[in-house]
Short mmCIF file of C-alpha atoms and ligand atoms in Angstrom, two decimals:
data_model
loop_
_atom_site.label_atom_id
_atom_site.label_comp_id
_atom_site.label_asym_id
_atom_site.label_seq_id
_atom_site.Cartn_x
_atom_site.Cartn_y
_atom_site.Cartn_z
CA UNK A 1 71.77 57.39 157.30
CA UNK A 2 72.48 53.94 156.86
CA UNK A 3 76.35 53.07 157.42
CA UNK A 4 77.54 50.51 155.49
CA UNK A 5 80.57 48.87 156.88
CA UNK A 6 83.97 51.03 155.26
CA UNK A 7 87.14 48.73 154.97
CA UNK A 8 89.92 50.44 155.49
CA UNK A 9 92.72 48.57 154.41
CA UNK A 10 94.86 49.64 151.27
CA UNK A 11 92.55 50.50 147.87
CA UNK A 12 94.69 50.50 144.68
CA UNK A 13 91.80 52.61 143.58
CA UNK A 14 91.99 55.35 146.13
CA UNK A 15 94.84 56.72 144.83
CA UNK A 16 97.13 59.02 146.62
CA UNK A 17 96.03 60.73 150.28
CA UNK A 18 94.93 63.55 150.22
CA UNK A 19 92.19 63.86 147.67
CA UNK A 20 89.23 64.69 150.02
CA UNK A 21 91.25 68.30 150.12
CA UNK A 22 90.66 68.53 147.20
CA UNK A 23 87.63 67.56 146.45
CA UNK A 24 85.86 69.74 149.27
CA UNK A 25 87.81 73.04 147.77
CA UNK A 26 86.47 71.93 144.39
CA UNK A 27 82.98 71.64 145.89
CA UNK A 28 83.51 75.08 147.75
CA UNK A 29 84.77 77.00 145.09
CA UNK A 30 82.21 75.80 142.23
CA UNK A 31 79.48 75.40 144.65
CA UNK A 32 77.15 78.07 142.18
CA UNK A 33 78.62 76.04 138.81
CA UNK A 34 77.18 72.55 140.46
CA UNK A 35 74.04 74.23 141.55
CA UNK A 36 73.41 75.44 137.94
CA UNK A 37 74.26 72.51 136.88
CA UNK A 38 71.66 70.78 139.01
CA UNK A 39 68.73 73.69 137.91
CA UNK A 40 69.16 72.77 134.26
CA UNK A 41 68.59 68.97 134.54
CA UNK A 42 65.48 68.04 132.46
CA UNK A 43 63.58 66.47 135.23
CA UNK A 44 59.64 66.54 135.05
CA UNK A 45 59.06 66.29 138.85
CA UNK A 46 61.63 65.85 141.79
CA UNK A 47 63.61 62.80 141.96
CA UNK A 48 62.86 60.49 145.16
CA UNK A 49 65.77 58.57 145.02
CA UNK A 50 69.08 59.41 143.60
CA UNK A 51 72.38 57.42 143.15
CA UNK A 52 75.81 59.05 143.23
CA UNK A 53 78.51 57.65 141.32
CA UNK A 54 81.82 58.28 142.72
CA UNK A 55 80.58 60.29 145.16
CA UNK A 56 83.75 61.72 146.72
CA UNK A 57 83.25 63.46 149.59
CA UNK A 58 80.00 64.17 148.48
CA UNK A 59 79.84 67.76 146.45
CA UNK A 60 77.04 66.65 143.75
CA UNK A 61 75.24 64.21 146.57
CA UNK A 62 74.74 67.63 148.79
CA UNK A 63 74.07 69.71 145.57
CA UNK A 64 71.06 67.74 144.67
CA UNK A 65 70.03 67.14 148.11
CA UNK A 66 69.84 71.12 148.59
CA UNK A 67 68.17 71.09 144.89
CA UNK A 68 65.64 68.12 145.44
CA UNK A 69 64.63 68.56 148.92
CA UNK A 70 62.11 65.59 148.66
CA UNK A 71 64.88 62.95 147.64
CA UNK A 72 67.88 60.63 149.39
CA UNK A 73 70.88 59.77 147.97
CA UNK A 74 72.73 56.33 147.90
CA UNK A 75 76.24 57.92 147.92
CA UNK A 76 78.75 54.62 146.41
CA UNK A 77 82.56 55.20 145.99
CA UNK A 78 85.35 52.89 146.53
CA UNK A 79 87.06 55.43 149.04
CA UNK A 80 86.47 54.57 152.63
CA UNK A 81 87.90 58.20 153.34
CA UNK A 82 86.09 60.09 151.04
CA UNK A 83 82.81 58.40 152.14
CA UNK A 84 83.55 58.67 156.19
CA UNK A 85 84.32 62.81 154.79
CA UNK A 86 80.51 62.51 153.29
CA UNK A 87 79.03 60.72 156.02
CA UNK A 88 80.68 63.46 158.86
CA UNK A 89 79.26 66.26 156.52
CA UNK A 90 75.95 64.67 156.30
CA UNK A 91 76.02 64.85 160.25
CA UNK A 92 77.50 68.17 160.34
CA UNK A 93 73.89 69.23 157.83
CA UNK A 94 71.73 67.59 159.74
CA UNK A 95 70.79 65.25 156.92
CA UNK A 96 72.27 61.70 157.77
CA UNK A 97 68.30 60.39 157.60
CA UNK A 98 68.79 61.06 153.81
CA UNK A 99 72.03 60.32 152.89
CA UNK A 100 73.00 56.03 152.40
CA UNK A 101 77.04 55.37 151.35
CA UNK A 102 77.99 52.20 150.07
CA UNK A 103 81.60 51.51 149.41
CA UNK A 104 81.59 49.46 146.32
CA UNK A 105 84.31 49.19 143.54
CA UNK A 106 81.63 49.74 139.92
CA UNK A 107 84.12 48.20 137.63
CA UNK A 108 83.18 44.86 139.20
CA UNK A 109 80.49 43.11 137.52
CA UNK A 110 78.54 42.50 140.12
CA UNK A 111 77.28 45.73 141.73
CA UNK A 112 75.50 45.62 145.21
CA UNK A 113 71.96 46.65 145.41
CA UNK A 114 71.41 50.34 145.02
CA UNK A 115 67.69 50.54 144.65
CA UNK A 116 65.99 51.54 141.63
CA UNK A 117 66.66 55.61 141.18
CA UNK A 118 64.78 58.05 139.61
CA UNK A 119 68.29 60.11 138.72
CA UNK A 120 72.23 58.47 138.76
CA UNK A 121 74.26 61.26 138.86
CA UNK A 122 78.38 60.52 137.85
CA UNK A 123 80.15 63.58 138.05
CA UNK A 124 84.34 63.72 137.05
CA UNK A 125 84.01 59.60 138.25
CA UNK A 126 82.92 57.86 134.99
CA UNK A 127 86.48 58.60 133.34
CA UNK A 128 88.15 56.79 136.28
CA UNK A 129 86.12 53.69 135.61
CA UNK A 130 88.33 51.21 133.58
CA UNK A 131 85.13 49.88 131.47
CA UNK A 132 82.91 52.96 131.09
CA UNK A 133 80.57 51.25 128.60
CA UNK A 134 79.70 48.25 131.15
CA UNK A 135 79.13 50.65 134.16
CA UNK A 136 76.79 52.75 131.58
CA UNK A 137 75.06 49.81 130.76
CA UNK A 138 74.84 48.70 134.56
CA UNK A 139 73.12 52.31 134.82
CA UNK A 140 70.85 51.75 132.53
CA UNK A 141 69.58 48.38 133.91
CA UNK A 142 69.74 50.10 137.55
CA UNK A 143 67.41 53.40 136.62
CA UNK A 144 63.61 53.41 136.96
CA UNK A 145 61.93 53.90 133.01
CA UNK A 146 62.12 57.29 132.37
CA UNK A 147 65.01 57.84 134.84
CA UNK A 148 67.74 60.67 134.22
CA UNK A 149 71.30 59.64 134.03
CA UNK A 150 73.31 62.61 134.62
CA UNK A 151 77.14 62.71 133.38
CA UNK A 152 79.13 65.54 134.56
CA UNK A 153 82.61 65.83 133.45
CA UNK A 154 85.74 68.27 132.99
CA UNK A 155 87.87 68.85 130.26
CA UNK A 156 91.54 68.71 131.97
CA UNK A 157 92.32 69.80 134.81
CA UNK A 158 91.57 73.93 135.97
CA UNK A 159 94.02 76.17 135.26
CA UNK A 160 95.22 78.95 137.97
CA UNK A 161 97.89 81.33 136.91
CA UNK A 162 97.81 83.97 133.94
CA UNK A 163 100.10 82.71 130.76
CA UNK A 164 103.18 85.24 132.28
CA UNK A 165 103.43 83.63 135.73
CA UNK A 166 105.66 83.03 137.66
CA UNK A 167 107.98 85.92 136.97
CA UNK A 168 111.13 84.25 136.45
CA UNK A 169 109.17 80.83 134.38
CA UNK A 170 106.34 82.40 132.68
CA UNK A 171 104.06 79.64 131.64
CA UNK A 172 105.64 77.34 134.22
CA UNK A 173 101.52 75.73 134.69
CA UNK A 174 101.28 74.69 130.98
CA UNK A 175 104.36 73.08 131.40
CA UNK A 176 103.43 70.96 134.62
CA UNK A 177 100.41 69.79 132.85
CA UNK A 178 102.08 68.70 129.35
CA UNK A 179 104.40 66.96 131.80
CA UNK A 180 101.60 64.74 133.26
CA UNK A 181 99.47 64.78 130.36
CA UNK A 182 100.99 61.26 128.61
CA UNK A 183 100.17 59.78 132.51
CA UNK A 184 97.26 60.87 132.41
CA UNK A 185 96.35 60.06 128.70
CA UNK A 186 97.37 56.31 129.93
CA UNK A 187 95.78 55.98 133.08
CA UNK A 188 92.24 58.03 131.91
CA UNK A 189 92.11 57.52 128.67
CA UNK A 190 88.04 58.27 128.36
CA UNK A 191 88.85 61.94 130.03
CA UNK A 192 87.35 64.57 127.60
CA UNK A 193 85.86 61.92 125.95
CA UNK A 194 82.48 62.79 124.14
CA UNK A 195 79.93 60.84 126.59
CA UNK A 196 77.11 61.34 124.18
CA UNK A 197 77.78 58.15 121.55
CA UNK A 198 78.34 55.89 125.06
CA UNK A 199 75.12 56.88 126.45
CA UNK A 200 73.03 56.19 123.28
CA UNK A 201 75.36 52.83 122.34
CA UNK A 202 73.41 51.29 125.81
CA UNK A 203 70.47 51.89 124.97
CA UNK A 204 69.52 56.09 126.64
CA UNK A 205 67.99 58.82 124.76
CA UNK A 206 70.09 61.90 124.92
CA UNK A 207 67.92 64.53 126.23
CA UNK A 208 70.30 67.54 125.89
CA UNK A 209 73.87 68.31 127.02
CA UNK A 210 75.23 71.99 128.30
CA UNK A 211 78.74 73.01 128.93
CA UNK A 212 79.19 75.65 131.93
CA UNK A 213 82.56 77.86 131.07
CA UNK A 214 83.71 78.61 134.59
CA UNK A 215 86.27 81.98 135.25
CA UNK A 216 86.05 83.25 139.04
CA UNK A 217 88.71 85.83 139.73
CA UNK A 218 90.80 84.67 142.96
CA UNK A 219 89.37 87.73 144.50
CA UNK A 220 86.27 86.05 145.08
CA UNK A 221 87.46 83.45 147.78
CA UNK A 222 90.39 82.72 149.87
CA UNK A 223 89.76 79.10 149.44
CA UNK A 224 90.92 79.46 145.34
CA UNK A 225 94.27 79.93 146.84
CA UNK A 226 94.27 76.89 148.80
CA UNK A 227 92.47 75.24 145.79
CA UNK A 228 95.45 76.17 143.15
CA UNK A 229 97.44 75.18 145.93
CA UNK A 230 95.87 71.85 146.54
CA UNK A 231 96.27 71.47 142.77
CA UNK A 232 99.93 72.12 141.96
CA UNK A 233 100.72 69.96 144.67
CA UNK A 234 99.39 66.85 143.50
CA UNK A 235 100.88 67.78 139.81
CA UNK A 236 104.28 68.23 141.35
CA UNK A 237 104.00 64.94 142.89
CA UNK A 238 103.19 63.28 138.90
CA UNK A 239 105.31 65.80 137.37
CA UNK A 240 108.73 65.61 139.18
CA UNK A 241 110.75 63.82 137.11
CA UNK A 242 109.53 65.83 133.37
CA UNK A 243 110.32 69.50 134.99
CA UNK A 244 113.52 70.53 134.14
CA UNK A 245 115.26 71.94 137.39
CA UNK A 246 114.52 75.51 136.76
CA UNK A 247 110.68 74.76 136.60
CA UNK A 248 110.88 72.48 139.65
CA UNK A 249 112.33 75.44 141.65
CA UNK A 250 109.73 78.16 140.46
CA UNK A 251 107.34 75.30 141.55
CA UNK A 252 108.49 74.59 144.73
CA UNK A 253 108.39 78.81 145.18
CA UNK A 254 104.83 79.06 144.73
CA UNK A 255 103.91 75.63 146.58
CA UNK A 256 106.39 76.94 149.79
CA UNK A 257 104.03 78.66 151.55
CA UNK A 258 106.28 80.23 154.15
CA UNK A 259 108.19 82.09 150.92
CA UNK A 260 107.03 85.57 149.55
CA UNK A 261 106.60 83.89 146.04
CA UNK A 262 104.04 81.49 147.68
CA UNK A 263 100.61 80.82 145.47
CA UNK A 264 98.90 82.10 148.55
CA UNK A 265 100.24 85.56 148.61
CA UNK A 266 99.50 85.98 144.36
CA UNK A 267 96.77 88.09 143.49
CA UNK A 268 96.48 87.44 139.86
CA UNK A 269 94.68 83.98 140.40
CA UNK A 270 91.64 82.69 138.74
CA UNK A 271 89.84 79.09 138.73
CA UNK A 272 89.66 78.51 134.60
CA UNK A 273 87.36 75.24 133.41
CA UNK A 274 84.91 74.17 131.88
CA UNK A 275 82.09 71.28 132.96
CA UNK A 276 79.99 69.48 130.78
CA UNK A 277 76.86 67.55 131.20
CA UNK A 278 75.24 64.92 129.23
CA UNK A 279 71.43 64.10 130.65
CA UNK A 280 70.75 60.91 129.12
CA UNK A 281 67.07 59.08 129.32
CA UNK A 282 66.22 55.43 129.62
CA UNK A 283 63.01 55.37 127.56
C1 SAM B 1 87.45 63.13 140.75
S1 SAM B 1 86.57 62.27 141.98
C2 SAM B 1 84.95 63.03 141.85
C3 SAM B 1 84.18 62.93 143.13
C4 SAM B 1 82.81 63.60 143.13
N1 SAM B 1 81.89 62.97 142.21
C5 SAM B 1 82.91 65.07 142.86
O1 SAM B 1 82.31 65.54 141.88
O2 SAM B 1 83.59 65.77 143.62
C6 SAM B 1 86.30 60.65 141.30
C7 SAM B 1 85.70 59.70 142.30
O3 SAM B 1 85.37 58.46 141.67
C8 SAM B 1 85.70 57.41 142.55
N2 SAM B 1 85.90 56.19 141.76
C9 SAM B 1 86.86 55.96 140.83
N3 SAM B 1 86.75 54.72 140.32
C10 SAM B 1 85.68 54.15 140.93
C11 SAM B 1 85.07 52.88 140.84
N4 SAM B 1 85.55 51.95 140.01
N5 SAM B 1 84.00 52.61 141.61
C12 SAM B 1 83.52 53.56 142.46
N6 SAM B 1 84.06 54.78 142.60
C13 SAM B 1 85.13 55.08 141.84
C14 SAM B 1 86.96 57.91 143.24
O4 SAM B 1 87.23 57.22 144.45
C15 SAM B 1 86.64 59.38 143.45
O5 SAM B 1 86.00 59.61 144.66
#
């Protein structure tokens, strides 16, 4: 594995601490949704080389390592931490000779070299990126002819409790998120977006696009409860000052994990989203 030097000094773009949590229970708990993800790509023969965009910690870069056992992966987010996370996982898998991260920020113009891949793979980054249609072009330039660019995004965020939950402030989680949602709207405002008009505007063919509805029960895992956990936390954080003082109470119940009302101690969860994918050609 090739280290590129990560600077660790304060990134506007990294956002609040934290998110590698996150990120690695995401990868956990959808681990069979990204690996059917990565069977349906319409690829004619293994990709050699693969670029990750907005890697994170690295859930789609080991997905299609496990999937393509022939290819590397140059791994590129603007996180140090999320890319020292991937780089310490690649160790932990024994496959640091096939993983490259390079921290670079992709809505500058200038993008270090990357190679020329056979597959780019984007997956819930290209809606952080502040111009998506540059960065798709940029893609475009960067793949091989007859490369793949994969774009893998979510609707909102997932959705944990049933409609009646908590008790005392039923629907207390549709509230949190219509709370966030004009912050959100303003800060993403390509998430949901259809990707498909983008992709073609630069130039790809579309070659197909699937949407994966994911339900697992919270009986599946212990790690969905420390996923919804992970989750409400970082809404209560944006939400704070929308939620009336009733709803910031019940929230505080289930985030208090000490307290019998704790998220971890609920068995009525379930992980509710959706992902969609848009595999887009350059002919
Ligand atoms: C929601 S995370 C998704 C991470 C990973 N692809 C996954 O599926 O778990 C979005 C990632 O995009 C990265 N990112 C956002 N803007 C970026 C930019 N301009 N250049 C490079 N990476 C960026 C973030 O640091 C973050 O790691």
């Amino acid at each position: 594995m090739t280290r590129t030097h990560l600077h660790t000094g304060h990134d506007h773009k990294q956002g609040a601490g934290g998110q590698e949590e996150i990120l690695d229970l995401d990868a956990e708990v959808l681990a069979e949704h990204l690996a059917a993800i990565t069977e349906w790509l319409p690829l004619t023969a293994g990709p050699r080389h693969i670029v990750d965009v907005g890697c994170g910690t690295g859930a789609g870069t080991f997905a299609l390592l496990e999937r393509f056992p022939e290819a590397h992966v140059t791994a590129v987010d603007t996180a140090p931490g999320h890319l020292q996370r991937l780089q310490e996982k690649a160790c932990a898998r024994d496959m640091s000779d096939r993983v490259h991260v390079v921290q670079a920020d992709l809505d500058d113009a200038d993008w270090p070299d990357l190679g020329t891949p056979d597959l780019v793979w984007a997956s819930a980054s290209m809606h952080h990126m502040a111009d998506p249609e540059r960065v798709i072009r940029n893609v475009h330039d960067l793949l091989a002819p007859g490369g793949l660019f994969a774009v893998v995004e979510l609707a909102g965020f997932p959705r944990f409790l049933p409609a009646g939950a908590p008790e005392d402030r039923p629907g207390l989680e549709e509230r949190c998120h219509a709370a966030t949602g004009h912050l959100h709207a303003e800060h993403m405002p390509h998430r949901g977006a259809d990707w498909g008009p983008m992709l073609t505007g630069a130039g790809f063919a579309l070659d197909g696009t699937r949407t994966i509805t994911v339900h697992i029960e919270g009986s599946r895992s212990e790690a969905i409860g420390r996923y919804a956990l992970s989750a409400l936390r970082r809404i209560r954080g944006a939400a704070v000052q929308a939620l009336s003082p009733e709803d910031l109470a019940a929230l505080d119940r289930l985030l208090d994990t000490g307290s019998p009302h704790s998220i971890l101690r609920r068995g009525d969860l379930a992980v509710r989203t959706e992902r969609t994918v848009w595999a887009a050609r350059r002919t």
